[in-house]
């Protein structure tokens, strides 16, 4: 099973790029963390001074003032933490919002030629990584900087008590850096591997759900369980590997804690006995040391969330960094006339190497109705796809109005093209939304077409009419109605080019005849109809007969 390669520095730079978008918020969080870290140190300093006063046997108003100041410091520290939480919450909301819109905006603009090997609904599962990213963000921006800052300030403070603490600080930093450097790359790559398997398991469960009837009616198959078992084993293996890395880090931490606690107590006690520090300084130094150890513990225990956040950015990048379609700059003029289309020695292979079209040369005058005939797999859909402007890696040339199709601005080409390809479908939404795709189209135009195609009968037979909600993929609709909806969608508006794949497939003979008349009379558009139905040929101006991707016969 292929696992994505990942490098920790690249991952961090992707994460950094994400944070850069919220520069102000991130700076605010760090400023607040620094202030909170400083205030945190007021506790040991205050305690030390209070103890000195008490030891000296003097209880005066200055102690009361000091106590009030220490308590106030703790309170302000809490306030700063609340403010940090508010900023982080805002950033977490922004992450969800940003990825929602980025996914929504990018998906229709993906380069479908390059994304041919992906099943997009499965790819979109990565959206759920926004949740791990939100959680990781909290650790990365709140706990980690606070811990790092506390360690740094704590070490600086300790150095004032006795130079031996400087050595202690250096040793501590070196140990933490060694632990992180040696274990992090392994931690990140095993986290990514576990995440890959997680998505493979989810994808397989989704696939089982999608073809539920196949498994339900199959004769005592256990294939779905066996396949799940294999994927789950992969997940467990990589998860165990990942946990092993975390365990190494936790063990290093425990040993580190034991050694440091023992060393500090011994050193502290010796300094105290030798009267190099007083009791107040001893207690204060211990408070600082406990804070430092607590912070280092926080850093190491947060590592899994850091890995999760970095892995999430990688996973979300599968969609946000995916290649987008390229658009040309020429605008296809809005006109009542159809477009002239020509292919010159055009050939096309899919990314898997399957040769779909070879040496296609043809010339279609504007306004012609073309029947692209041929058996299944002969290349009919592919020929139509090349005219959509989405498929660009063909050899030879494909021209619309004597301009290479790739030169057109995709939006302008789409505005002039009515498309009904078999890959299109019904989506979860109202009937009206399914027809108009949210475009403002006069209702009379819709009802006229619905009348002509026969969709009107379906609309009338439901109490909610155009507001009826269709289920995803339109499974509960008859093929005939589904085809009618897609046909009305394709024909709505003014077009210079119509690309229709098996538009009349589920219609009875009389309906089929009316529809052909409808398509022919609709406009002056140039119409390409890909269909295996030979009866269509006699009703069209040009017939292109395809066989294994080449033109067998081209008759006008
Ligand atoms: N997305 C794809 N990836 C790889 N190969 C493809 C893809 N789509 C089609 N093909 C292959 O390209 C060839 C032409 O397919 P195409 O769908 O254009 O033929 P068709 O005549 O429209 O067939 P049908 O009527 O069954 O849709 C076939 O061999 C098919 O297997």
Coordinates of C-alpha atoms and ligand atoms in Angstrom, one line a residue:
X1 CA 0.0 0.0 0.0
X2 CA 1.5 3.3 -1.0
X3 CA 2.3 5.7 1.8
X4 CA 3.0 9.3 1.3
X5 CA 6.5 10.4 2.0
X6 CA 6.8 13.2 4.4
X7 CA 9.6 15.3 5.8
X8 CA 9.3 17.1 9.1
X9 CA 10.7 20.4 7.8
X10 CA 8.3 20.4 4.8
X11 CA 5.4 19.6 7.1
X12 CA 6.3 22.4 9.4
X13 CA 6.7 24.9 6.5
X14 CA 3.2 23.9 5.3
X15 CA 1.9 24.4 8.8
X16 CA 3.7 27.7 9.0
X17 CA 2.1 28.8 5.7
X18 CA -1.3 28.1 7.2
X19 CA -0.5 30.1 10.4
X20 CA 0.8 33.0 8.3
X21 CA -2.8 33.7 7.2
X22 CA -3.6 34.5 10.8
X23 CA -0.4 36.4 11.6
X24 CA -2.1 38.9 13.9
X25 CA -3.9 36.2 16.0
X26 CA -0.7 34.1 16.2
X27 CA 1.4 37.1 17.4
X28 CA -1.4 37.9 20.0
X29 CA -1.2 34.3 21.3
X30 CA 2.6 34.5 21.6
X31 CA 2.5 37.9 23.3
X32 CA 0.0 36.6 25.8
X33 CA 2.0 33.5 26.4
X34 CA 5.2 35.5 27.1
X35 CA 3.3 37.8 29.5
X36 CA 1.7 34.8 31.2
X37 CA 5.1 33.1 31.5
X38 CA 6.6 36.1 33.2
X39 CA 3.7 36.4 35.6
X40 CA 4.0 32.8 36.4
X41 CA 7.4 33.5 37.8
X42 CA 6.1 36.0 40.2
X43 CA 4.8 33.1 42.3
X44 CA 8.2 31.6 43.3
X45 CA 9.8 35.1 43.7
X46 CA 6.9 36.2 45.9
X47 CA 7.0 33.0 47.9
X48 CA 10.8 33.4 48.4
X49 CA 10.3 37.0 49.6
X50 CA 7.5 36.0 51.9
X51 CA 9.5 33.2 53.4
X52 CA 12.4 35.5 54.0
X53 CA 10.1 37.9 55.8
X54 CA 8.6 35.1 57.9
X55 CA 12.1 33.6 58.7
X56 CA 13.2 37.0 59.8
X57 CA 10.1 36.9 62.1
X58 CA 8.6 40.1 60.8
X59 CA 5.0 40.1 59.7
X60 CA 4.2 43.5 58.4
X61 CA 1.9 45.2 55.9
X62 CA 4.6 44.6 53.2
X63 CA 3.9 40.8 53.5
X64 CA 0.2 41.5 53.1
X65 CA 0.9 43.7 50.0
X66 CA 3.2 41.0 48.7
X67 CA 0.6 38.3 49.2
X68 CA -2.0 40.4 47.4
X69 CA 0.5 41.0 44.5
X70 CA 1.2 37.3 44.2
X71 CA -2.5 36.5 44.2
X72 CA -3.1 39.3 41.7
X73 CA -0.3 37.8 39.5
X74 CA -2.0 34.5 39.5
X75 CA -5.4 36.1 38.6
X76 CA -3.9 38.2 35.8
X77 CA -2.1 35.1 34.5
X78 CA -5.5 33.4 34.4
X79 CA -7.0 36.3 32.5
X80 CA -4.3 36.2 29.9
X81 CA -4.9 32.5 29.5
X82 CA -8.6 33.1 28.9
X83 CA -7.7 35.7 26.3
X84 CA -5.4 33.2 24.6
X85 CA -8.3 30.7 24.6
X86 CA -10.5 33.2 22.9
X87 CA -8.0 33.9 20.2
X88 CA -7.4 30.2 19.6
X89 CA -11.1 29.5 19.4
X90 CA -11.4 32.2 16.8
X91 CA -8.6 30.6 14.8
X92 CA -10.1 27.2 15.1
X93 CA -13.4 28.5 13.7
X94 CA -11.5 30.2 10.9
X95 CA -9.7 26.9 10.0
X96 CA -13.1 25.1 9.6
X97 CA -14.5 28.0 7.6
X98 CA -11.4 28.4 5.4
X99 CA -11.2 24.7 4.5
X100 CA -14.9 24.4 3.9
X101 CA -14.8 27.2 1.4
X102 CA -11.5 26.1 -0.1
X103 CA -12.8 22.6 -0.7
X104 CA -16.1 23.9 -2.0
X105 CA -14.4 26.4 -4.4
X106 CA -11.7 24.0 -5.5
X107 CA -13.6 20.8 -6.1
X108 CA -15.4 21.9 -9.2
X109 CA -12.2 23.5 -10.5
X110 CA -10.0 20.5 -10.1
X111 CA -8.1 19.3 -13.1
X112 CA -10.3 16.2 -13.7
X113 CA -7.9 14.8 -16.2
X114 CA -5.1 14.7 -13.5
X115 CA -7.5 13.6 -10.8
X116 CA -8.8 10.7 -12.9
X117 CA -7.2 8.1 -10.6
X118 CA -9.0 9.4 -7.5
X119 CA -12.5 8.7 -6.3
X120 CA -13.3 12.2 -5.2
X121 CA -15.9 11.5 -2.6
X122 CA -13.3 9.4 -0.8
X123 CA -10.7 12.1 -1.2
X124 CA -13.0 14.6 0.4
X125 CA -13.0 12.5 3.6
X126 CA -9.8 14.4 4.4
X127 CA -12.0 17.3 5.3
X128 CA -12.5 15.6 8.7
X129 CA -8.8 16.3 9.4
X130 CA -9.9 19.9 10.1
X131 CA -11.0 18.6 13.5
X132 CA -7.5 17.2 14.4
X133 CA -6.0 20.4 13.0
X134 CA -8.2 22.4 15.3
X135 CA -7.1 20.3 18.3
X136 CA -3.5 20.3 17.3
X137 CA -3.6 24.1 16.9
X138 CA -4.6 24.5 20.5
X139 CA -1.6 22.4 21.6
X140 CA 0.8 24.0 19.2
X141 CA -0.2 27.6 19.9
X142 CA -1.3 27.4 23.5
X143 CA 0.4 24.7 25.4
X144 CA 3.7 24.4 23.5
X145 CA 4.7 28.1 23.5
X146 CA 3.6 28.5 27.1
X147 CA 5.7 25.5 28.1
X148 CA 8.7 26.6 26.1
X149 CA 8.5 30.1 27.5
X150 CA 8.2 28.8 31.0
X151 CA 11.2 26.6 30.6
X152 CA 13.3 29.5 29.2
X153 CA 12.3 32.0 31.9
X154 CA 12.6 29.4 34.6
X155 CA 16.1 28.5 33.5
X156 CA 17.1 32.2 33.4
X157 CA 15.7 32.7 36.9
X158 CA 17.5 29.6 38.3
X159 CA 20.8 30.9 36.9
X160 CA 20.5 33.9 39.3
X161 CA 20.4 31.5 42.3
X162 CA 23.6 29.6 41.6
X163 CA 25.8 29.1 38.5
X164 CA 25.3 25.3 38.9
X165 CA 21.8 25.8 37.7
X166 CA 23.1 27.2 34.4
X167 CA 24.8 23.8 33.7
X168 CA 21.5 22.2 34.7
X169 CA 19.6 24.3 32.2
X170 CA 22.0 23.5 29.4
X171 CA 21.8 19.8 30.2
X172 CA 18.0 19.9 30.2
X173 CA 17.9 21.7 26.8
X174 CA 20.3 19.3 25.3
X175 CA 18.3 16.3 26.5
X176 CA 15.0 17.7 25.2
X177 CA 16.5 18.5 21.8
X178 CA 18.1 15.1 21.5
X179 CA 14.8 13.3 22.4
X180 CA 12.9 15.4 19.8
X181 CA 15.5 15.2 17.0
X182 CA 15.9 11.5 17.2
X183 CA 12.3 10.5 17.6
X184 CA 10.2 13.1 15.7
X185 CA 10.8 12.0 12.1
X186 CA 9.9 8.5 12.9
X187 CA 6.9 9.7 14.9
X188 CA 5.6 11.8 12.0
X189 CA 6.1 9.2 9.4
X190 CA 4.4 6.5 11.4
X191 CA 1.5 8.9 12.3
X192 CA 1.1 9.5 8.6
X193 CA 1.1 5.8 7.8
X194 CA -1.6 5.2 10.5
X195 CA -3.6 8.0 9.0
X196 CA -3.3 6.5 5.5
X197 CA -4.7 3.2 6.8
X198 CA -7.5 5.0 8.6
X199 CA -8.6 6.5 5.3
X200 CA -8.3 3.2 3.5
X201 CA -10.6 1.6 6.1
X202 CA -13.1 4.4 5.9
X203 CA -13.0 4.3 2.1
X204 CA -13.7 0.5 2.1
X205 CA -16.6 0.9 4.6
X206 CA -18.0 3.6 2.4
X207 CA -17.6 1.5 -0.7
X208 CA -19.4 -1.4 1.1
X209 CA -22.2 1.0 2.0
X210 CA -22.4 2.3 -1.6
X211 CA -22.9 -1.1 -3.0
X212 CA -24.9 -2.4 0.0
X213 CA -27.3 -4.3 -2.2
X214 CA -24.5 -6.2 -3.9
X215 CA -23.2 -7.5 -0.5
X216 CA -26.7 -8.0 0.9
X217 CA -27.8 -10.3 -2.0
X218 CA -24.5 -12.0 -2.5
X219 CA -24.3 -15.7 -1.6
X220 CA -22.7 -15.9 1.8
X221 CA -19.7 -13.7 1.1
X222 CA -17.3 -12.7 3.7
X223 CA -15.1 -10.7 1.4
X224 CA -16.1 -7.4 2.9
X225 CA -15.0 -8.6 6.4
X226 CA -11.7 -10.1 5.0
X227 CA -10.9 -6.9 3.2
X228 CA -11.7 -4.8 6.3
X229 CA -9.5 -7.2 8.4
X230 CA -6.6 -6.7 6.1
X231 CA -6.8 -2.9 6.2
X232 CA -7.4 -2.8 10.0
X233 CA -4.3 -5.0 10.5
X234 CA -2.3 -2.5 8.5
X235 CA -3.8 0.3 10.7
X236 CA -3.0 -1.5 13.9
X237 CA 0.6 -2.3 12.8
X238 CA 1.3 1.3 11.9
X239 CA -0.5 2.6 15.0
X240 CA 1.6 0.3 17.2
X241 CA 4.8 1.6 15.5
X242 CA 3.6 5.1 16.1
X243 CA 2.8 4.3 19.8
X244 CA 6.3 2.8 20.1
X245 CA 7.8 6.2 19.2
X246 CA 5.5 7.9 21.7
X247 CA 6.5 5.4 24.3
X248 CA 10.2 6.0 23.7
X249 CA 9.5 9.7 24.2
X250 CA 7.5 9.1 27.4
X251 CA 10.2 6.8 28.8
X252 CA 12.9 9.4 28.0
X253 CA 10.8 11.9 29.9
X254 CA 10.3 9.7 33.0
X255 CA 14.0 8.9 33.2
X256 CA 14.8 12.6 32.7
X257 CA 12.4 13.5 35.4
X258 CA 13.8 11.0 37.9
X259 CA 17.4 12.1 37.3
X260 CA 16.7 15.8 37.4
X261 CA 14.5 15.6 40.5
X262 CA 17.2 13.7 42.4
X263 CA 20.0 15.9 41.1
X264 CA 18.1 19.1 41.9
X265 CA 17.2 18.1 45.4
X266 CA 20.7 16.9 46.2
X267 CA 22.3 20.0 44.7
X268 CA 19.7 22.3 46.3
X269 CA 20.1 20.6 49.7
X270 CA 23.9 20.8 49.5
X271 CA 23.8 24.5 48.6
X272 CA 21.4 25.0 51.4
X273 CA 23.5 23.1 54.0
X274 CA 26.6 25.0 52.8
X275 CA 24.6 28.2 53.2
X276 CA 25.1 29.2 49.6
X277 CA 21.4 29.7 49.3
X278 CA 18.8 30.4 52.0
X279 CA 15.6 28.4 52.7
X280 CA 13.5 30.9 50.8
X281 CA 15.7 30.6 47.8
X282 CA 15.7 26.8 48.1
X283 CA 11.9 26.6 48.1
X284 CA 11.6 29.1 45.3
X285 CA 14.2 27.3 43.2
X286 CA 12.3 24.1 43.8
X287 CA 9.0 25.7 42.6
X288 CA 10.8 26.9 39.5
X289 CA 12.2 23.4 38.9
X290 CA 8.8 21.8 39.3
X291 CA 7.4 24.3 36.9
X292 CA 10.1 23.5 34.4
X293 CA 9.7 19.8 34.7
X294 CA 5.9 20.2 34.3
X295 CA 6.5 22.3 31.2
X296 CA 8.9 19.8 29.6
X297 CA 6.4 17.1 30.4
X298 CA 3.7 19.2 28.6
X299 CA 6.0 19.5 25.6
X300 CA 6.6 15.8 25.3
X301 CA 3.0 14.8 26.0
X302 CA 1.8 17.3 23.3
X303 CA 3.9 15.7 20.7
X304 CA 1.2 13.3 19.4
X305 CA -1.1 16.3 18.9
X306 CA 1.7 18.1 17.0
X307 CA 2.1 15.0 14.8
X308 CA -1.6 14.9 14.3
X309 CA -1.8 18.5 13.3
X310 CA 1.1 18.2 10.8
X311 CA -0.4 15.0 9.4
X312 CA -3.8 16.9 9.1
X313 CA -2.2 19.7 7.1
X314 CA -0.7 17.0 4.7
X315 CA -4.1 15.3 4.4
X316 CA -6.1 18.4 3.8
X317 CA -3.4 19.4 1.2
X318 CA -4.6 16.4 -0.9
X319 CA -7.5 18.6 -2.0
X320 CA -6.1 22.1 -1.3
X321 CA -2.9 21.4 -3.2
X322 CA -4.4 19.3 -5.9
X323 CA -3.8 20.5 -9.4
X324 CA -6.4 23.0 -10.7
X325 CA -7.7 23.2 -14.3
X326 CA -6.0 25.6 -16.5
X327 CA -8.0 28.2 -18.3
X328 CA -7.1 30.0 -21.6
X329 CA -7.6 33.7 -22.2
X330 CA -9.8 33.9 -25.3
X331 CA -13.5 34.5 -24.7
X332 CA -16.0 32.5 -26.9
X333 CA -18.3 35.2 -28.1
X334 CA -21.9 35.1 -27.2
X335 CA -23.9 34.6 -30.4
X336 CA -27.1 33.0 -31.7
X337 CA -25.1 30.9 -34.1
X338 CA -23.6 27.5 -33.4
X339 CA -19.9 26.9 -33.4
X340 CA -17.7 25.3 -36.1
X341 CA -15.8 22.3 -34.7
X342 CA -12.9 20.5 -36.2
X343 CA -10.5 17.8 -35.1
X344 CA -7.1 17.4 -36.8
X345 CA -5.3 14.1 -36.3
X346 CA -6.5 14.2 -32.7
X347 CA -5.6 11.3 -30.3
X348 CA -6.1 10.9 -26.6
X349 CA -5.0 8.4 -23.9
X350 CA -6.2 8.3 -20.3
X351 CA -3.6 8.5 -17.5
X352 CA -3.7 4.7 -17.2
X353 CA -2.4 4.4 -20.7
X354 CA -5.8 3.4 -22.2
X355 CA -5.8 4.7 -25.8
X356 CA -9.3 6.1 -26.3
X357 CA -9.0 8.1 -29.5
X358 CA -6.5 7.9 -32.4
X359 CA -6.0 10.0 -35.5
X360 CA -9.4 11.7 -35.4
X361 CA -9.9 14.2 -38.2
X362 CA -13.3 15.8 -38.9
X363 CA -14.9 19.1 -39.7
X364 CA -18.3 20.0 -38.5
X365 CA -19.9 23.2 -39.8
X366 CA -21.7 25.5 -37.3
X367 CA -25.3 24.5 -36.5
X368 CA -24.9 20.8 -37.6
X369 CA -26.4 18.0 -35.6
X370 CA -23.8 15.2 -35.3
X371 CA -24.4 11.6 -34.3
X372 CA -21.3 10.1 -32.7
X373 CA -22.1 6.4 -33.2
X374 CA -20.2 3.3 -32.2
X375 CA -20.3 0.4 -29.7
X376 CA -19.5 0.7 -26.0
X377 CA -15.9 1.6 -25.4
X378 CA -15.4 3.0 -29.0
X379 CA -14.5 6.5 -27.7
X380 CA -17.8 8.4 -28.0
X381 CA -17.7 10.0 -24.6
X382 CA -14.1 10.8 -24.9
X383 CA -14.7 12.7 -28.1
X384 CA -17.3 14.8 -26.4
X385 CA -15.1 15.3 -23.3
X386 CA -12.3 16.8 -25.5
X387 CA -14.8 19.5 -26.5
X388 CA -15.6 20.5 -22.9
X389 CA -12.1 22.0 -22.6
X390 CA -11.4 19.9 -19.5
X391 CA -9.1 17.4 -21.2
X392 CA -6.1 19.0 -22.6
X393 CA -3.4 16.3 -23.0
X394 CA -4.5 15.2 -26.4
X395 CA -2.3 15.0 -29.5
X396 CA -3.2 16.8 -32.7
X397 CA -5.7 19.6 -32.4
X398 CA -9.3 20.3 -31.5
X399 CA -10.6 23.6 -32.7
X400 CA -13.8 25.5 -31.9
X401 CA -14.4 28.4 -34.3
X402 CA -10.9 27.7 -35.6
X403 CA -9.4 28.4 -32.2
X404 CA -7.7 25.6 -30.2
X405 CA -10.2 24.6 -27.5
X406 CA -7.4 25.0 -24.8
X407 CA -7.1 28.7 -25.6
X408 CA -10.6 29.5 -24.4
X409 CA -11.4 30.9 -21.0
X410 CA -13.2 27.9 -19.5
X411 CA -16.0 30.0 -18.0
X412 CA -16.9 31.5 -21.3
X413 CA -16.7 28.1 -23.1
X414 CA -19.0 26.6 -20.4
X415 CA -21.4 29.5 -20.6
X416 CA -22.0 28.6 -24.3
X417 CA -22.0 24.9 -23.9
X418 CA -24.9 22.6 -22.8
X419 CA -23.5 19.4 -21.4
X420 CA -25.1 16.1 -20.6
X421 CA -22.5 13.5 -20.0
X422 CA -23.1 10.1 -18.3
X423 CA -20.8 11.2 -15.5
X424 CA -23.3 13.8 -14.4
X425 CA -25.8 13.1 -11.8
X426 CA -28.5 14.3 -9.5
X427 CA -27.4 15.7 -6.2
X428 CA -29.1 16.2 -2.8
X429 CA -31.2 19.3 -3.3
X430 CA -34.6 20.4 -4.7
X431 CA -35.7 19.6 -8.2
X432 CA -35.3 23.2 -9.1
X433 CA -31.8 23.4 -7.8
X434 CA -31.0 20.2 -9.7
X435 CA -32.2 21.9 -12.9
X436 CA -30.8 25.4 -12.5
X437 CA -27.7 24.7 -10.4
X438 CA -28.6 27.9 -8.6
X439 CA -28.6 30.1 -11.7
X440 CA -31.3 32.7 -12.0
X441 CA -33.3 31.4 -15.0
X442 CA -36.9 32.7 -15.7
X443 CA -39.4 30.1 -14.6
X444 CA -41.3 30.2 -17.9
X445 CA -38.2 29.0 -19.7
X446 CA -38.0 26.0 -17.2
X447 CA -41.7 25.1 -17.5
X448 CA -41.6 25.4 -21.3
X449 CA -38.7 22.9 -21.4
X450 CA -40.3 20.7 -18.8
X451 CA -43.4 20.6 -20.9
X452 CA -41.5 19.7 -24.0
X453 CA -39.5 16.9 -22.3
X454 CA -42.4 15.5 -20.4
X455 CA -40.8 16.4 -17.0
X456 CA -43.9 18.4 -16.3
X457 CA -45.9 15.2 -15.6
X458 CA -43.5 14.3 -12.8
X459 CA -43.6 17.8 -11.4
X460 CA -47.4 17.8 -11.3
X461 CA -47.6 14.4 -9.7
X462 CA -45.7 15.6 -6.6
X463 CA -47.2 17.9 -4.0
X464 CA -44.0 19.9 -3.6
X465 CA -43.5 20.3 -7.3
X466 CA -40.2 22.0 -8.1
X467 CA -39.4 22.2 -4.4
X468 CA -39.4 18.5 -3.9
X469 CA -36.1 17.3 -2.4
X470 CA -34.2 14.7 -4.5
X471 CA -32.1 12.2 -2.7
X472 CA -28.4 12.1 -3.4
X473 CA -27.7 10.4 -6.8
X474 CA -31.4 10.3 -7.5
X475 CA -31.7 6.6 -6.7
X476 CA -35.4 6.8 -6.0
X477 CA -36.2 8.4 -9.3
X478 CA -37.0 6.4 -12.4
X479 CA -34.2 6.4 -15.0
X480 CA -36.6 8.2 -17.3
X481 CA -37.2 11.1 -14.9
X482 CA -33.6 11.3 -14.0
X483 CA -32.6 11.6 -17.7
X484 CA -35.3 14.2 -18.2
X485 CA -34.0 16.3 -15.4
X486 CA -30.4 16.1 -16.8
X487 CA -31.6 16.9 -20.3
X488 CA -33.6 20.0 -19.1
X489 CA -30.5 21.1 -17.2
X490 CA -28.3 20.8 -20.3
X491 CA -30.8 22.5 -22.6
X492 CA -31.6 25.5 -20.4
X493 CA -30.2 28.8 -21.5
X494 CA -28.7 29.7 -24.9
X495 CA -26.0 27.5 -26.2
X496 CA -23.7 27.5 -29.2
X497 CA -22.6 23.9 -28.6
X498 CA -24.6 21.0 -27.1
X499 CA -22.8 17.8 -26.0
X500 CA -25.2 15.1 -25.2
X501 CA -24.3 11.6 -24.2
X502 CA -27.1 9.0 -24.6
X503 CA -29.7 11.8 -23.9
X504 CA -32.6 9.6 -25.0
X505 CA -31.5 6.4 -23.4
X506 CA -34.4 5.7 -21.1
X507 CA -37.2 7.2 -23.2
X508 CA -39.8 5.3 -25.2
X509 CA -39.8 5.5 -29.0
X510 CA -42.4 8.3 -29.3
X511 CA -40.7 10.4 -26.6
X512 CA -37.4 9.8 -28.2
X513 CA -38.6 11.3 -31.5
X514 CA -40.1 14.3 -29.8
X515 CA -36.8 14.9 -28.0
X516 CA -34.7 14.7 -31.1
X517 CA -37.1 17.3 -32.7
X518 CA -36.7 19.3 -29.5
X519 CA -32.9 19.3 -29.6
X520 CA -32.9 20.1 -33.3
X521 CA -35.3 23.0 -32.9
X522 CA -34.0 24.4 -29.7
X523 CA -31.5 26.7 -31.2
X524 CA -28.9 27.0 -33.9
X525 CA -26.4 25.3 -31.7
X526 CA -24.0 22.7 -33.0
X527 CA -25.1 19.5 -31.4
X528 CA -23.0 16.3 -30.8
X529 CA -25.1 13.4 -29.7
X530 CA -23.1 10.3 -28.6
X531 CA -25.3 7.3 -28.8
X532 CA -25.2 3.6 -29.6
X533 CA -28.8 3.9 -31.1
X534 CA -28.4 3.6 -34.8
X535 CA -31.9 5.0 -35.5
X536 CA -30.6 8.4 -34.6
X537 CA -28.3 8.6 -37.6
X538 CA -31.1 9.2 -40.1
X539 CA -32.2 12.3 -38.1
X540 CA -28.7 13.9 -37.9
X541 CA -26.7 16.0 -40.5
X542 CA -23.4 14.2 -39.9
X543 CA -22.7 10.7 -38.6
X544 CA -19.3 9.8 -37.2
X545 CA -19.0 6.1 -36.6
X546 CA -16.3 5.2 -34.1
X547 CA -14.6 1.9 -33.7
X548 CA -11.8 1.3 -31.1
X549 CA -11.1 5.0 -31.0
X550 CA -10.8 5.6 -34.7
X551 CA -13.3 6.9 -37.2
X552 CA -14.7 4.0 -39.2
X553 CA -17.1 6.1 -41.3
X554 CA -17.8 9.8 -41.5
X555 CA -20.9 10.6 -43.5
X556 CA -22.6 13.9 -44.0
Ligands
LIG1 N1 -11.6 7.7 -17.0 C1 -11.0 6.7 -17.8 N2 -9.8 6.2 -17.4 C2 -9.3 5.2 -18.2 N3 -9.8 4.7 -19.3 C3 -11.0 5.2 -19.7 C4 -11.7 6.2 -19.0 N4 -12.8 6.5 -19.6 C5 -12.9 5.7 -20.6 N5 -11.8 4.9 -20.7 C6 -11.5 3.9 -21.8 O1 -11.4 4.7 -23.0 C7 -12.0 3.9 -24.0 C8 -13.1 4.8 -24.6 O2 -14.1 5.0 -23.7 P1 -15.4 5.9 -23.9 O3 -16.1 6.0 -22.6 O4 -15.0 7.2 -24.5 O5 -16.2 5.0 -24.9 P2 -17.8 5.1 -25.2 O6 -17.9 4.7 -26.6 O7 -18.4 6.4 -24.7 O8 -18.3 3.9 -24.3 P3 -19.7 3.8 -23.5 O9 -20.8 4.0 -24.4 O10 -19.7 2.5 -22.8 O11 -19.5 5.0 -22.5 C9 -12.5 2.6 -23.4 O12 -11.5 1.6 -23.7 C10 -12.6 2.9 -21.9 O13 -12.3 1.8 -21.2

